[in-house]
């Protein structure tokens, strides 16, 4: 990938609403050249979408936790993501190597809601869990370098 494309990716990851004109100024390209490059980056799958950054605390979900998931029966089908997909409190699900099979990022309103969610996760997927509560987030979603 060219340096200019990397710069465009970094700029858009910092501000997904940046105009083609502003991208052009920042990269030294014309607006139409930037538009063509962004379109190619989208077609190649390097840009997969655009979204808003949400202040979860202001949205009523101040508690973030990581929930490590391990099957109770290692011989059981590995279908935890499908069994958990209906739980909207789960923001992300990563398949991982190590003792756990998956790590879930969850956002909830209170510790009591988290406790209830953990019970629903265990029941829905037949798994054991280990939970880490986030105290603060110095940075997240850093731009591509």
CSV table of C-alpha atoms in Angstrom, one decimal:
chain,number,residue,atom,x,y,z
A,1,UNK,CA,0.0,0.0,0.0
A,2,UNK,CA,1.3,3.5,-0.9
A,3,UNK,CA,2.1,6.1,1.8
A,4,UNK,CA,-0.6,8.3,0.5
A,5,UNK,CA,-3.2,5.6,0.9
A,6,UNK,CA,-2.0,5.0,4.5
A,7,UNK,CA,-2.3,8.7,5.2
A,8,UNK,CA,-5.9,8.7,3.8
A,9,UNK,CA,-6.7,5.7,6.0
A,10,UNK,CA,-5.2,7.4,9.1
A,11,UNK,CA,-7.1,10.7,8.4
A,12,UNK,CA,-10.4,8.9,7.9
A,13,UNK,CA,-9.9,6.7,11.0
A,14,UNK,CA,-9.4,10.0,13.0
A,15,UNK,CA,-12.4,11.7,11.3
A,16,UNK,CA,-14.7,9.5,9.2
A,17,UNK,CA,-16.6,12.6,8.1
A,18,UNK,CA,-13.6,14.4,6.7
A,19,UNK,CA,-14.5,15.8,3.3
A,20,UNK,CA,-12.6,14.9,0.1
A,21,UNK,CA,-11.5,18.5,-0.2
A,22,UNK,CA,-10.0,18.4,3.3
A,23,UNK,CA,-8.4,15.0,2.6
A,24,UNK,CA,-6.9,16.5,-0.6
A,25,UNK,CA,-5.4,19.5,1.3
A,26,UNK,CA,-3.9,17.1,3.9
A,27,UNK,CA,-2.4,14.8,1.2
A,28,UNK,CA,-1.6,17.2,-1.6
A,29,UNK,CA,-4.0,15.6,-4.0
A,30,UNK,CA,-6.9,17.0,-5.9
A,31,UNK,CA,-10.4,16.4,-4.6
A,32,UNK,CA,-11.2,14.0,-7.5
A,33,UNK,CA,-7.9,12.1,-7.0
A,34,UNK,CA,-8.8,11.6,-3.3
A,35,UNK,CA,-12.3,10.5,-4.2
A,36,UNK,CA,-10.9,7.9,-6.6
A,37,UNK,CA,-8.4,6.6,-4.0
A,38,UNK,CA,-11.1,6.4,-1.2
A,39,UNK,CA,-13.4,4.5,-3.6
A,40,UNK,CA,-10.5,2.1,-4.4
A,41,UNK,CA,-9.8,1.6,-0.7
A,42,UNK,CA,-13.4,0.8,-0.2
A,43,UNK,CA,-13.5,-1.6,-3.1
A,44,UNK,CA,-10.4,-3.4,-1.9
A,45,UNK,CA,-11.9,-3.8,1.5
A,46,UNK,CA,-9.5,-1.6,3.4
A,47,UNK,CA,-12.3,0.7,4.4
A,48,UNK,CA,-15.2,-1.4,5.6
A,49,UNK,CA,-17.5,1.3,6.9
A,50,UNK,CA,-17.9,4.6,8.7
A,51,UNK,CA,-19.5,5.2,12.0
A,52,UNK,CA,-20.0,7.5,14.9
A,53,UNK,CA,-18.0,7.4,18.1
A,54,UNK,CA,-20.4,7.2,21.0
A,55,UNK,CA,-19.9,8.4,24.6
A,56,UNK,CA,-21.2,5.3,26.3
A,57,UNK,CA,-21.4,6.8,29.7
A,58,UNK,CA,-23.6,9.6,28.4
A,59,UNK,CA,-25.7,7.0,26.6
A,60,UNK,CA,-26.4,5.3,30.0
A,61,UNK,CA,-23.8,2.5,29.6
A,62,UNK,CA,-20.9,3.6,31.8
A,63,UNK,CA,-19.6,0.1,32.8
A,64,UNK,CA,-17.4,-1.7,30.3
A,65,UNK,CA,-16.1,-5.2,31.0
A,66,UNK,CA,-14.2,-7.9,29.1
A,67,UNK,CA,-15.7,-11.4,29.6
A,68,UNK,CA,-13.5,-14.4,28.8
A,69,UNK,CA,-15.5,-17.4,27.8
A,70,UNK,CA,-14.5,-21.0,28.1
A,71,UNK,CA,-16.7,-24.0,27.2
A,72,UNK,CA,-17.7,-26.1,30.2
A,73,UNK,CA,-17.6,-29.2,27.9
A,74,UNK,CA,-14.6,-29.0,25.6
A,75,UNK,CA,-16.2,-31.6,23.3
A,76,UNK,CA,-19.3,-29.5,22.8
A,77,UNK,CA,-19.9,-27.6,19.5
A,78,UNK,CA,-17.9,-24.3,19.2
A,79,UNK,CA,-21.0,-22.2,18.6
A,80,UNK,CA,-20.8,-19.7,21.4
A,81,UNK,CA,-20.9,-16.6,19.1
A,82,UNK,CA,-24.1,-17.8,17.5
A,83,UNK,CA,-25.7,-18.6,20.9
A,84,UNK,CA,-24.7,-15.1,22.2
A,85,UNK,CA,-25.6,-13.0,19.2
A,86,UNK,CA,-29.0,-12.0,20.6
A,87,UNK,CA,-27.4,-10.4,23.7
A,88,UNK,CA,-27.2,-6.7,22.6
A,89,UNK,CA,-25.0,-5.8,25.6
A,90,UNK,CA,-22.1,-7.6,23.8
A,91,UNK,CA,-20.3,-5.0,21.7
A,92,UNK,CA,-17.5,-7.3,20.3
A,93,UNK,CA,-16.7,-11.0,20.3
A,94,UNK,CA,-13.1,-12.1,19.5
A,95,UNK,CA,-12.0,-15.7,19.0
A,96,UNK,CA,-8.7,-16.1,20.9
A,97,UNK,CA,-5.9,-18.5,21.5
A,98,UNK,CA,-5.1,-19.6,25.0
A,99,UNK,CA,-7.2,-20.9,27.9
A,100,UNK,CA,-10.4,-19.1,26.8
A,101,UNK,CA,-12.1,-19.6,23.5
A,102,UNK,CA,-13.6,-16.1,23.2
A,103,UNK,CA,-13.3,-12.6,24.8
A,104,UNK,CA,-16.4,-10.5,24.8
A,105,UNK,CA,-16.5,-6.7,25.2
A,106,UNK,CA,-19.7,-5.7,27.0
A,107,UNK,CA,-21.2,-2.4,28.0
A,108,UNK,CA,-23.9,-2.1,30.7
A,109,UNK,CA,-25.4,0.4,33.1
A,110,UNK,CA,-24.6,-1.1,36.5
A,111,UNK,CA,-22.8,-4.0,38.2
A,112,UNK,CA,-26.2,-5.6,38.8
A,113,UNK,CA,-26.9,-5.6,35.1
A,114,UNK,CA,-23.5,-7.0,34.5
A,115,UNK,CA,-24.2,-9.8,36.9
A,116,UNK,CA,-27.5,-10.6,35.2
A,117,UNK,CA,-25.7,-10.5,31.8
A,118,UNK,CA,-23.0,-13.0,32.9
A,119,UNK,CA,-25.8,-15.4,34.0
A,120,UNK,CA,-27.5,-15.1,30.6
A,121,UNK,CA,-24.1,-15.7,28.8
A,122,UNK,CA,-23.4,-18.8,30.9
A,123,UNK,CA,-27.0,-20.2,30.3
A,124,UNK,CA,-27.2,-19.4,26.6
A,125,UNK,CA,-23.8,-20.8,25.6
A,126,UNK,CA,-23.0,-23.4,28.3
A,127,UNK,CA,-19.7,-21.7,29.2
A,128,UNK,CA,-17.8,-20.5,32.2
A,129,UNK,CA,-16.7,-16.9,32.4
A,130,UNK,CA,-14.0,-14.7,33.8
A,131,UNK,CA,-14.7,-11.0,33.9
A,132,UNK,CA,-12.4,-8.0,34.0
A,133,UNK,CA,-14.1,-4.6,34.7
A,134,UNK,CA,-12.6,-1.6,32.9
A,135,UNK,CA,-11.7,1.3,35.3
A,136,UNK,CA,-10.8,3.8,32.6
A,137,UNK,CA,-9.9,3.9,28.9
A,138,UNK,CA,-6.9,6.1,28.3
A,139,UNK,CA,-7.3,5.5,24.5
A,140,UNK,CA,-9.3,3.3,22.2
A,141,UNK,CA,-9.8,3.0,18.5
A,142,UNK,CA,-6.5,4.6,17.6
A,143,UNK,CA,-6.1,5.6,14.0
A,144,UNK,CA,-4.1,3.5,11.6
A,145,UNK,CA,-0.4,4.6,11.5
